[in-house]
Short mmCIF file of C-alpha atoms and ligand atoms in Angstrom, two decimals:
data_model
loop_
_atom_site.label_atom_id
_atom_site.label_comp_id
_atom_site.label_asym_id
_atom_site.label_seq_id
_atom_site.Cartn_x
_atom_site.Cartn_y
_atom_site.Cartn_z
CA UNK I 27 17.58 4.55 -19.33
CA UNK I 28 14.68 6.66 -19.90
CA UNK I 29 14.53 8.53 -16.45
CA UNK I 30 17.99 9.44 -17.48
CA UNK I 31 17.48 10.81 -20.60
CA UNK I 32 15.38 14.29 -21.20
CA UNK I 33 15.77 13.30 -24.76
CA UNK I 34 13.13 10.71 -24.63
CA UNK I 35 9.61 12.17 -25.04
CA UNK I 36 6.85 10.85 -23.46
CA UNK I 37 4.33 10.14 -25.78
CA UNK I 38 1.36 7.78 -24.12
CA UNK I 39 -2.13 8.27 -23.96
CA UNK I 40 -4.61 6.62 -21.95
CA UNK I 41 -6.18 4.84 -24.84
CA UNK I 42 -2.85 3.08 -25.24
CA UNK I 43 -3.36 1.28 -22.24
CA UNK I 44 -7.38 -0.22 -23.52
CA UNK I 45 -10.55 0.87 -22.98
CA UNK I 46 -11.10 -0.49 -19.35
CA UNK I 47 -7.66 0.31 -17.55
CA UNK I 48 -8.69 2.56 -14.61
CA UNK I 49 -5.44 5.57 -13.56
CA UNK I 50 -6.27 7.03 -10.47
CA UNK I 51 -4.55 8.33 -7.11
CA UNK I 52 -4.14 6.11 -4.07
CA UNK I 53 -4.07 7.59 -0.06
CA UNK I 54 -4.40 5.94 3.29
CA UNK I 55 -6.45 7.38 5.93
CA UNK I 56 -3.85 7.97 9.20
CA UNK I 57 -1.87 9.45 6.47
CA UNK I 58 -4.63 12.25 5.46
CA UNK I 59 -7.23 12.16 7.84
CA UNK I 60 -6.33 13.94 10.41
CA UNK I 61 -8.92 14.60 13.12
CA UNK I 62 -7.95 12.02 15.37
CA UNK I 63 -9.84 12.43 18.08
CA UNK I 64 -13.49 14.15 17.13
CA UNK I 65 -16.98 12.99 17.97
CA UNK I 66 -16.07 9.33 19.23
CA UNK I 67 -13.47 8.09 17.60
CA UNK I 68 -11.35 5.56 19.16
CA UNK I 69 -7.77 5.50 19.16
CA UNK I 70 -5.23 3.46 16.68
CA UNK I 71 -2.38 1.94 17.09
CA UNK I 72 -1.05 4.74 15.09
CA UNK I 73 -1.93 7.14 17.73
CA UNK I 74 -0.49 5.60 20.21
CA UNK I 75 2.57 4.56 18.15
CA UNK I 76 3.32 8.01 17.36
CA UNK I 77 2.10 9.32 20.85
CA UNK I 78 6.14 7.41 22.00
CA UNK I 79 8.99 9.23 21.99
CA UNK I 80 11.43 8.23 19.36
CA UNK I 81 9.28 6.00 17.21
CA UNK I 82 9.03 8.91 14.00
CA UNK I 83 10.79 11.18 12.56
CA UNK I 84 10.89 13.92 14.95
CA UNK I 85 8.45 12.32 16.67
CA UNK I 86 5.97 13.36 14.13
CA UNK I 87 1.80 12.10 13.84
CA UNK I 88 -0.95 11.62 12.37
CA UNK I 89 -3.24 13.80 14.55
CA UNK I 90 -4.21 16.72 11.65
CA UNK I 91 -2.13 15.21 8.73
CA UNK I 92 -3.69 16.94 5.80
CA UNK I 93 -6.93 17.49 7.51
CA UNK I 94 -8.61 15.60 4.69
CA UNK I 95 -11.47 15.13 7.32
CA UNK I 96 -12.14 18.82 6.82
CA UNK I 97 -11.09 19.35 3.79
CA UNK I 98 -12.24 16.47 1.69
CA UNK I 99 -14.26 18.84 -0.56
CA UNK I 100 -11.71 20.60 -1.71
CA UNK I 101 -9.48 17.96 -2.43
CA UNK I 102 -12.29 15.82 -4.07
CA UNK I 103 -12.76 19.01 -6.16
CA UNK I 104 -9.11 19.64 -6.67
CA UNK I 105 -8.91 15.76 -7.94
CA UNK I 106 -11.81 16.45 -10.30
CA UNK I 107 -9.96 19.67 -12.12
CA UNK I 108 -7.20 17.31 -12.47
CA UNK I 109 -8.87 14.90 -14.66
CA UNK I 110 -8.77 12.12 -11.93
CA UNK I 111 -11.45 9.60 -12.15
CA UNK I 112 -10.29 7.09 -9.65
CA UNK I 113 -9.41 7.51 -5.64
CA UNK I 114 -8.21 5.11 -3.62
CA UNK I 115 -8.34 5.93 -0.13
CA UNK I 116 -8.58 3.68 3.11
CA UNK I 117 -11.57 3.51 6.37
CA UNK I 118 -10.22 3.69 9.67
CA UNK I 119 -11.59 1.32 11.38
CA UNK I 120 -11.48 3.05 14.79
CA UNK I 121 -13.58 6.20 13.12
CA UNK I 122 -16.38 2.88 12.18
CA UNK I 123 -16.20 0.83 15.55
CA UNK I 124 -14.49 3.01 18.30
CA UNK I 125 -13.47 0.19 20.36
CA UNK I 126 -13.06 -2.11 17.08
CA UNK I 127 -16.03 -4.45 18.07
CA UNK I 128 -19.28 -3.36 19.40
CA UNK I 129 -20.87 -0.08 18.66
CA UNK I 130 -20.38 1.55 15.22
CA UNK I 131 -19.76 5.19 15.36
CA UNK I 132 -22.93 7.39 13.40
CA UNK I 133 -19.82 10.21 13.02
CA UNK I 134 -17.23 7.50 11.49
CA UNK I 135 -19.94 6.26 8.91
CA UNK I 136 -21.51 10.11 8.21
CA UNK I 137 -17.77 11.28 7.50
CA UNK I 138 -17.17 8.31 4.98
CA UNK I 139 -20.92 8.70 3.13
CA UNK I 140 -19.90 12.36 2.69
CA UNK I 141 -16.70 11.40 1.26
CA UNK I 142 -18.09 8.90 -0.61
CA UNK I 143 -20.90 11.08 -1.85
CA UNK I 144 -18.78 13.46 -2.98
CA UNK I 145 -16.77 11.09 -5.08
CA UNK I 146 -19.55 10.52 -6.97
CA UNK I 147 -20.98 14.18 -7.39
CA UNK I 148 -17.77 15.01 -9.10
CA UNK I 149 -17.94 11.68 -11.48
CA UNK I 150 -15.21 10.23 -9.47
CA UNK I 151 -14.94 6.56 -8.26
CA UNK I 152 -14.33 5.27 -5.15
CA UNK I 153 -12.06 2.41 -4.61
CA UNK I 154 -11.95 1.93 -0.81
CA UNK I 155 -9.25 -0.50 0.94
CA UNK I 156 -10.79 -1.84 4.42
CA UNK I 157 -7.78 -2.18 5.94
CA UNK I 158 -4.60 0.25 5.78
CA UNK I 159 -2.61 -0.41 8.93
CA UNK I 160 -4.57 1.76 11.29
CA UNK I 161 -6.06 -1.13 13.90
CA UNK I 162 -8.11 0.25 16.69
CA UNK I 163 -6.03 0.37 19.99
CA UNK I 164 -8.61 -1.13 21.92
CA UNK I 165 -8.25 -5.00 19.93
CA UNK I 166 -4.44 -4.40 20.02
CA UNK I 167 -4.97 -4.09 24.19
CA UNK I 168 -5.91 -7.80 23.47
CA UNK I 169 -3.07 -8.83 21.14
CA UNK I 170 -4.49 -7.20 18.17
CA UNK I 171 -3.23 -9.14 14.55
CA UNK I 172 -1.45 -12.04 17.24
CA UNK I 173 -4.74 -13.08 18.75
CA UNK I 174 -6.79 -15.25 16.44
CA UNK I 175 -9.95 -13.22 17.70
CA UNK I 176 -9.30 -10.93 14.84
CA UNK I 177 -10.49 -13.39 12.62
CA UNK I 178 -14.21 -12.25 13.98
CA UNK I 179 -13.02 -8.84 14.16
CA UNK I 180 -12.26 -8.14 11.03
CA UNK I 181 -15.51 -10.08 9.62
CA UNK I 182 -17.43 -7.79 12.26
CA UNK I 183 -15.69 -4.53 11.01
CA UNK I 184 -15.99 -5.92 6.99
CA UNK I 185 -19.71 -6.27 7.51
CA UNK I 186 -20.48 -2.91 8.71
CA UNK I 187 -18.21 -1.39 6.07
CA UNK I 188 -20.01 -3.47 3.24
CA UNK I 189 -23.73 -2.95 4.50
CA UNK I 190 -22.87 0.86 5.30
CA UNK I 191 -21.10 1.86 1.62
CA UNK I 192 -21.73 -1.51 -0.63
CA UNK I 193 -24.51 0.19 -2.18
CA UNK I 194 -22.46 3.09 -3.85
CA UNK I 195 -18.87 1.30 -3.15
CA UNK I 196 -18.22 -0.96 -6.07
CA UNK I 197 -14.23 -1.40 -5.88
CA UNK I 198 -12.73 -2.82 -2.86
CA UNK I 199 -9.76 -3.83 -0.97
CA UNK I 200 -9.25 -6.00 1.72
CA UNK I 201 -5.81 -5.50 2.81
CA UNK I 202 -2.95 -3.08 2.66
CA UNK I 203 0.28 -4.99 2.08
CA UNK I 204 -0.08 -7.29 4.86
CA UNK I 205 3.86 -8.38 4.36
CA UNK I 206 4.67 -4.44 5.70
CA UNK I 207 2.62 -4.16 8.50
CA UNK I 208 3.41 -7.54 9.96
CA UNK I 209 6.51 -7.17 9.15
CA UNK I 210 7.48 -3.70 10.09
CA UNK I 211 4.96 -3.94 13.42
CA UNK I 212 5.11 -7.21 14.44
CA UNK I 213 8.59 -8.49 13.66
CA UNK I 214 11.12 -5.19 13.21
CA UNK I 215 9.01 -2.63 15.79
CA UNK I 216 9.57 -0.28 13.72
CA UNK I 217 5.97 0.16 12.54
CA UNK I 218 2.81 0.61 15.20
CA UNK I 219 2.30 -1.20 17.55
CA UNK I 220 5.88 -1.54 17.66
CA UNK I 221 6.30 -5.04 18.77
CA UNK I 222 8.81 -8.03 17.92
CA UNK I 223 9.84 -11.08 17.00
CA UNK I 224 8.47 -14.70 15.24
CA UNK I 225 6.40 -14.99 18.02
CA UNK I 226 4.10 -11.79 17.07
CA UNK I 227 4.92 -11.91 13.45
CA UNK I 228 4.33 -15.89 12.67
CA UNK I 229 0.26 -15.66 13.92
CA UNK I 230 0.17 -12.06 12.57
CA UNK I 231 1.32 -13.33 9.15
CA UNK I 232 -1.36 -16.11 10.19
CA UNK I 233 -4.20 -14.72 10.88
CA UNK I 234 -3.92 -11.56 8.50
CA UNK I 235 -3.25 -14.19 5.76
CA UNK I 236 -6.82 -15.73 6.31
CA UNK I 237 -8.41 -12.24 6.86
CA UNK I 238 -7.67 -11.27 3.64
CA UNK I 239 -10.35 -13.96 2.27
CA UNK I 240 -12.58 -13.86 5.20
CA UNK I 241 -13.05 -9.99 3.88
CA UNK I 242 -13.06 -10.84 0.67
CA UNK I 243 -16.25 -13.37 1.11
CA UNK I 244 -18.16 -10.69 3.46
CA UNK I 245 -17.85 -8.28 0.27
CA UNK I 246 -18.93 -10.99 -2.18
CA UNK I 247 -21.36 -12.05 0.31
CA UNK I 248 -23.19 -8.21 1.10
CA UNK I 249 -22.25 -6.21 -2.19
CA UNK I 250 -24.04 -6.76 -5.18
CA UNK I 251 -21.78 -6.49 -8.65
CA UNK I 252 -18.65 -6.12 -6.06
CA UNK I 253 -15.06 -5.81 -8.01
CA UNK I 254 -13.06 -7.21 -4.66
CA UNK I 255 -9.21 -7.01 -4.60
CA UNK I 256 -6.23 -7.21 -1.92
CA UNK I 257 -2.90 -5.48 -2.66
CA UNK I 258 0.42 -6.52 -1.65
CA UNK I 259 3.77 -5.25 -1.84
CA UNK I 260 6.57 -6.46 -4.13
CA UNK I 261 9.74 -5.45 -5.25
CA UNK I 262 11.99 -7.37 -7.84
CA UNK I 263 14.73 -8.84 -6.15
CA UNK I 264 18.07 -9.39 -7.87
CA UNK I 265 21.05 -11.83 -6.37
CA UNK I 266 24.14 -9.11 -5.62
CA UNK I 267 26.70 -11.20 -6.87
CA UNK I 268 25.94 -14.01 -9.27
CA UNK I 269 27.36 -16.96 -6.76
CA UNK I 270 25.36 -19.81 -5.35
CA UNK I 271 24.61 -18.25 -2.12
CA UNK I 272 23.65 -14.72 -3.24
CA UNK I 273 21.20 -16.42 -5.76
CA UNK I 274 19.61 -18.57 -2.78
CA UNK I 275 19.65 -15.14 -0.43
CA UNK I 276 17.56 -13.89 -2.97
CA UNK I 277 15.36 -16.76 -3.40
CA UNK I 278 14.65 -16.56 0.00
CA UNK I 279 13.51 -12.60 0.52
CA UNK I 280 12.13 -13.28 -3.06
CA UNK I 281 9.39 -15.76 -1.09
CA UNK I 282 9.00 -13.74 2.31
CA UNK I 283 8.80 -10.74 0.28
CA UNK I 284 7.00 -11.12 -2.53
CA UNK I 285 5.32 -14.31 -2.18
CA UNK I 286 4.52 -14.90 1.63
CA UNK I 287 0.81 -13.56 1.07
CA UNK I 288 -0.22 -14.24 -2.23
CA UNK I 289 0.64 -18.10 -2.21
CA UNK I 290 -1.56 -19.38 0.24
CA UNK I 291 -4.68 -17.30 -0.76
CA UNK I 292 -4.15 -19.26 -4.23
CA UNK I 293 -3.75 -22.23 -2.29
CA UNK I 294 -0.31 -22.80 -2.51
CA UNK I 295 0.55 -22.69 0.78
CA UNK I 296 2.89 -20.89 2.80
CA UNK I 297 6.58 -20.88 0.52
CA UNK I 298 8.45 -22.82 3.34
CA UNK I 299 10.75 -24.38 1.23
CA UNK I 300 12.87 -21.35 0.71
CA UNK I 301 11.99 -20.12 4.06
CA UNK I 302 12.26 -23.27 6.37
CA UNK I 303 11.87 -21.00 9.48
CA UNK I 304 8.26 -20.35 8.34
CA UNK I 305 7.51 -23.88 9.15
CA UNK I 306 6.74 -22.43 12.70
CA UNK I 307 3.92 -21.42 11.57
CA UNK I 308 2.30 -24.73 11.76
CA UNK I 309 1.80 -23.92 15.28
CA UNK I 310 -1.10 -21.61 14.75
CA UNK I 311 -2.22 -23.26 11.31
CA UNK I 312 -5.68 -25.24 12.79
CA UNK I 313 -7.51 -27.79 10.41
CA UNK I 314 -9.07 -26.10 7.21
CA UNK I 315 -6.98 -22.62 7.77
CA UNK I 316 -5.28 -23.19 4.40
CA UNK I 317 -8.42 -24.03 2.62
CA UNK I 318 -10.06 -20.91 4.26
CA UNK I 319 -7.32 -18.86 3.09
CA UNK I 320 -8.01 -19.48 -0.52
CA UNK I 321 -10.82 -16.74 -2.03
CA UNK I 322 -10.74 -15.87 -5.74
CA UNK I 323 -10.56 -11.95 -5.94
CA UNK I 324 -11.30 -9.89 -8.82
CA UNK I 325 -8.29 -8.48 -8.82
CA UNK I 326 -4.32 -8.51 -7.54
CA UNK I 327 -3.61 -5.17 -6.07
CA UNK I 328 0.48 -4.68 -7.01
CA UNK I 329 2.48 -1.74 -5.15
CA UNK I 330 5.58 -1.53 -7.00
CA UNK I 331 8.58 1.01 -6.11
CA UNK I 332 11.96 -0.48 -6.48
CA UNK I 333 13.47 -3.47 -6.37
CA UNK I 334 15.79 -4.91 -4.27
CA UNK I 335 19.70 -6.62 -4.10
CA UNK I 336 20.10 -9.11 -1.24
CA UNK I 337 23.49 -11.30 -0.98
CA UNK I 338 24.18 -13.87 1.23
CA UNK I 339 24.44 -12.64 5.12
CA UNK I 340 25.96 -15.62 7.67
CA UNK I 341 25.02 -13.16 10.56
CA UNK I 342 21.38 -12.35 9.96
CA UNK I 343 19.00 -15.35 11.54
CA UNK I 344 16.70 -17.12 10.16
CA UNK I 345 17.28 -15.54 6.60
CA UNK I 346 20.90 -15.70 6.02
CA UNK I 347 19.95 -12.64 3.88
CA UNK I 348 20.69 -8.99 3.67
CA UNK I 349 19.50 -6.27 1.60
CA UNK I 350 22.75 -4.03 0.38
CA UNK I 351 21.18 -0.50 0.35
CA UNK I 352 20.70 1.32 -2.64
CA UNK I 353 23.44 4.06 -1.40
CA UNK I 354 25.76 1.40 -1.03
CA UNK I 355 25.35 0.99 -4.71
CA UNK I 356 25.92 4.45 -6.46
CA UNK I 357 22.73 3.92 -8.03
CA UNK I 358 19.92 6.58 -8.81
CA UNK I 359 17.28 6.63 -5.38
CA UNK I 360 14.74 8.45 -4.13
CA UNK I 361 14.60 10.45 -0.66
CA UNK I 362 13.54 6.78 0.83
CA UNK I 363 16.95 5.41 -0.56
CA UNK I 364 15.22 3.38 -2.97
CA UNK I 365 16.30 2.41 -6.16
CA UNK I 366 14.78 4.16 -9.17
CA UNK I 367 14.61 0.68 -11.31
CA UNK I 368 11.69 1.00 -13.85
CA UNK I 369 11.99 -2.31 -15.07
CA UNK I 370 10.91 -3.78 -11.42
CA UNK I 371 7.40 -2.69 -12.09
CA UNK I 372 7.77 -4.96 -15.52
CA UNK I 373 8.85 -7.72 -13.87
CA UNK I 374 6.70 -7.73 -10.39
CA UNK I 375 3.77 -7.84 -13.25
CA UNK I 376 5.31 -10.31 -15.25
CA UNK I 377 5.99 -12.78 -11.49
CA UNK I 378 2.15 -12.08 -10.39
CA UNK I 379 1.15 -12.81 -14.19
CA UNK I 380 2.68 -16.33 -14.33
CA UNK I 381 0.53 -17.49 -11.14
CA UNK I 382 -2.64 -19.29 -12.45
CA UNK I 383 -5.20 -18.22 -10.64
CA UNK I 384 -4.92 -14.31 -10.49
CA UNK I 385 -7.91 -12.97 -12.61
CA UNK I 386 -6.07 -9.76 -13.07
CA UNK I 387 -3.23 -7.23 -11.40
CA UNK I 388 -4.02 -3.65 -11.03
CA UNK I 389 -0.97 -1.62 -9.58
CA UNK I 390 -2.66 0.07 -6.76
CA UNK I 391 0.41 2.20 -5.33
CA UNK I 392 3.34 3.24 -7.33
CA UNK I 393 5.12 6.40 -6.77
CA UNK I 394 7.84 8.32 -5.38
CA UNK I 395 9.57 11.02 -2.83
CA UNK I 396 11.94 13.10 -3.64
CA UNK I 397 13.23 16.22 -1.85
CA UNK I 398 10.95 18.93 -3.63
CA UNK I 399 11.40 22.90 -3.60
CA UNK I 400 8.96 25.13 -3.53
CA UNK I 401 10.33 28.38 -5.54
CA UNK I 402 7.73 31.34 -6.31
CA UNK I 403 5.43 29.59 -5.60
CA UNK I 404 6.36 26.07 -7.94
CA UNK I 405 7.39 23.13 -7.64
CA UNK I 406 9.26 21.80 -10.52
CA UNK I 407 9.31 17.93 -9.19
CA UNK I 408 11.04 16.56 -12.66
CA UNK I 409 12.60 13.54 -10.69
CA UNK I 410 9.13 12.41 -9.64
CA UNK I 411 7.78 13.54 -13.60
CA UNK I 412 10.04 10.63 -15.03
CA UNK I 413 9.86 8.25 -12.50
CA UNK I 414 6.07 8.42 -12.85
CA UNK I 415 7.13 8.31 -16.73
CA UNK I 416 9.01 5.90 -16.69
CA UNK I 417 7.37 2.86 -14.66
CA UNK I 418 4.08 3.77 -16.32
CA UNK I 419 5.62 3.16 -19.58
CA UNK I 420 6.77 -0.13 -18.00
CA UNK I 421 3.28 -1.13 -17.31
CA UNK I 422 2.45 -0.14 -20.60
CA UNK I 423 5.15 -2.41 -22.39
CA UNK I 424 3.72 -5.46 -19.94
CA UNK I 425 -0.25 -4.58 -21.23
CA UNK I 426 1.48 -4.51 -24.92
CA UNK I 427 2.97 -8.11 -24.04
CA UNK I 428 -0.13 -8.97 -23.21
CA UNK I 429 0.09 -9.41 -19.44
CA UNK I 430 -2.89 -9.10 -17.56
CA UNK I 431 -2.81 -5.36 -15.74
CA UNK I 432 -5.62 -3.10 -15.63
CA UNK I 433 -5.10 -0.17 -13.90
CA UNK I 434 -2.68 2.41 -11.96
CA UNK I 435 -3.02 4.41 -9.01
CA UNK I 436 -0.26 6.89 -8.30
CA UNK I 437 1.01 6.88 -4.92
CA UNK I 438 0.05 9.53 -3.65
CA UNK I 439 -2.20 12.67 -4.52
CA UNK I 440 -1.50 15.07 -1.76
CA UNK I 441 2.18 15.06 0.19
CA UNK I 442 1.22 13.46 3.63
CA UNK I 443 2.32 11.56 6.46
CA UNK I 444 4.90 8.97 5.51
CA UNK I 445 4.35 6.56 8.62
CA UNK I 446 7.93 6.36 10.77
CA UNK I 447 9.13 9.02 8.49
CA UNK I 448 6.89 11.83 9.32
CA UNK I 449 6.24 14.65 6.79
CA UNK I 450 9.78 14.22 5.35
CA UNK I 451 9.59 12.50 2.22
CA UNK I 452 6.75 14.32 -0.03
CA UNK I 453 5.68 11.60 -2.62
CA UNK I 454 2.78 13.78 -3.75
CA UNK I 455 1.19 15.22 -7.27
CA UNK I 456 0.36 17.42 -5.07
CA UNK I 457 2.31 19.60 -2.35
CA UNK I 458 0.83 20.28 0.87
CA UNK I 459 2.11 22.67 2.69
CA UNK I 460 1.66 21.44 6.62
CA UNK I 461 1.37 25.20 8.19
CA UNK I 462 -1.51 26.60 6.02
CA UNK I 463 -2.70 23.38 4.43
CA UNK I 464 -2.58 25.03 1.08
CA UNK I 465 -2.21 22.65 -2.21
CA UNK I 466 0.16 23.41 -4.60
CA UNK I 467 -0.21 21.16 -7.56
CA UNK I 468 3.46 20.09 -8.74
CA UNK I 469 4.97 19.81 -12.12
CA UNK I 470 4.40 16.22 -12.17
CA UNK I 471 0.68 16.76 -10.88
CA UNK I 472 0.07 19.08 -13.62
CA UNK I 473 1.63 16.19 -16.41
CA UNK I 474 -0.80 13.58 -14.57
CA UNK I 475 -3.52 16.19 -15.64
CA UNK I 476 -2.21 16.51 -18.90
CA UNK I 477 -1.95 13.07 -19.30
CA UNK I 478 -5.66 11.85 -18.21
CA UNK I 479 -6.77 14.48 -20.34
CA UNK I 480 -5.03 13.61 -23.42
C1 FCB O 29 3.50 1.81 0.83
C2 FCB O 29 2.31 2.10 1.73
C3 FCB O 29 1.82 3.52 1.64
C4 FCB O 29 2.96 4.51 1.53
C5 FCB O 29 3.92 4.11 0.45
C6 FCB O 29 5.07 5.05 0.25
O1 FCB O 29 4.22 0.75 1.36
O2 FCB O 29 1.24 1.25 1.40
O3 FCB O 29 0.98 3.77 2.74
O4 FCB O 29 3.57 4.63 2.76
O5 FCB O 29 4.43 2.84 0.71
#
């Protein structure tokens, strides 16, 4: 396969992919910012996540990151010299509205025009996501994505973001992969705020499932010529053994996975029928929910990494459904133990494609960590160079076939902080070195350059 094999040369260009599709770099703000408790800002759950022993790697945080609050500049600039036209990055909503409702913060919305502003001084487009897993502490105190208040919370916060920025903030996002932070902090624990269970994940799916159109219509509503999006996270999922029950174990993480979110915003509905346990979710469904859930974005924001094997599981509730790790199956992974499986980014386009109803798919996060070495002063990151090679050429082959993608933001620009897994896996262009803060742009970094500038 082509991340095997040196021999293969990468030959793309950027015109290959048609006049209109966007490349740019994708970041979150806990993960860069830094600067977590200046002027007013309020606390996130990610503060107070990471503030508990034992929840991170080394019980690492947020609190200076890559000090992108101070150093913005010089990563905007450093973006620029590297040909990239496009940045995704996230607000935090507790830098906007301290206490999450209530007073907006002068600070929070000066830091985010200056970033902003910047963007476009150096020719480079902003594409901002309203909500990347960073919700103020002070709405979790009150149940946070469980209690159906958030529904007005989150039009509150999407309002002051859109009358604040919609006049030089074209691109949006609603959502970051709502299946991964209900999922991981509402059901698992092991994500902020750290809770568990259907009880917290069933109304988080709920209620995070309608805010992802109730954004989407206070963007359409307040920004004139807005290009609104959500993204979601998907990973092809393959049946381990070809028997009955492995195929239906794979059916079923195929629709929490990969389909949980997306269905019912094209008015679908939830996908019960492969995942019967989701019928408790009635109990927080009120009349017109699933008609409210339905907006008509712009675009389908796609995070692709791996994909997934799942076989049948007798012992796992609910699901009956278990993921057999990737270094269970003497396959190539990265430092996440996930599978390097181009062809998963060809075929998570291909499922989002068939859905009528989805104007178009942009892959807003795609990318990789690997465990990079800095030698004199390098670092020679050819894993990440043909991973990045190789899905991209997967997304081209899927725009050749005539499926509808339009754009590709690499996960990530700088090496930051990778949520429960601290600073240790670096998916970068660019390294960051966590003492002195310096950038060193990486071998792949420098073929991203190349490449935009070809
Ligand atoms: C995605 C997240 C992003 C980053 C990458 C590696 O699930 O959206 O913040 O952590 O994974």
């Amino acid at each position: 396969m082509a991340f095997n094999n040196p021999q293969k040369p990468f030959n793309l260009k950027p015109q290959d992919f048609g006049k209109d599709f966007v490349f740019g770099v994708s970041t979150a703000a806990y993960q860069i910012e830094g600067a977590h408790t200046v002027h007013d800002k309020g606390t996130s759950i990610w503060d107070q996540f990471t503030s508990k022993k034992g929840n991170t790697f080394n019980n690492q945080h947020g609190q200076i990151a890559c000090d992108f609050y101070n150093r913005f500049e010089a990563d905007i600039l450093l973006m620029q010299s590297m040909n990239i036209k496009h940045f995704r990055f996230s607000l935090a909503w507790s830098r906007i509205l301290p206490n999450g409702t209530g007073t907006v913060s002068a600070e929070g919305i000066d830091f985010y025009n200056r970033v902003i502003n910047f963007c476009l001084k150096c020719g480079i487009t902003p594409w901002v996501t309203l909500y990347h897993w960073d919700l103020p502490q002070a709405l979790q105190n009150k149940g946070g994505w469980v209690n159906r208040e958030v529904l007005s919370w989150f039009e509150n916060y999407a309002q002051v973001c859109a009358t604040h920025f919609g006049d030089r903030v074209k691109n949006w996002m609603v959502l970051n992969e709502p299946m991964v932070f209900t999922g991981a902090g509402y059901f698992l624990g092991v994500h902020a705020p750290g809770n568990r269970g259907l009880k917290n994940f069933l109304p988080a799916v709920h209620h995070a499932m309608l805010c992802q159109a109730i954004g989407g219509r206070v963007l359409r509503a307040l920004v004139s010529n807005a290009h609104i999006g959500t993204t979601f996270s998907c990973s092809q999922i393959t049946p381990f053994r070809d028997t009955p029950k492995d195929i239906r174990a794979a059916q079923k993480a195929d629709a929490l996975l990969n389909r949980l979110f997306i269905e019912p915003l094209l008015g679908f509905g939830y996908p019960t029928e492969h995942v019967p346990v989701l019928r408790r979710i009635e109990t927080y469904i009120k009349p017109q929910d699933l008609k409210n859930a339905v907006f008509d974005f712009d675009f389908i924001g796609v995070q692709n990494y791996t994909r997934e094997m799942v076989r049948h599981h007798y012992l796992v509730p609910y699901l009956r459904a278990k993921i057999v790790k990737a270094s269970k199956r003497h396959v190539k992974t990265t430092l996440m133990d996930w599978e390097v499986y181009p062809p998963s980014m060809y075929s998570m386009i291909e499922q989002f494609n068939q859905y009528k109803g989805i104007n178009k798919i942009i892959i807003t996060e795609n990318g990789a960590a690997f465990p990079d070495m800095l030698v004199d002063g390098k670092v020679h990151d050819i894993e990440r160079l043909h991973y990045l090679q190789a899905y991209l050429e997967q997304v081209h082959k899927a725009k050749k076939d005539g499926l509808n993608v339009a754009g590709y933001f690499v996960w990530t620009f700088t090496d930051n902080f990778e949520w429960a897994e601290g600073y240790h896996p670096r998916f970068g262009l660019v390294y960051t070195n966590f003492l002195t803060q310096e950038r060193i742009v990486k071998a792949s970094g420098k073929w991203y350059q190349a490449f935009l500038g070809s």
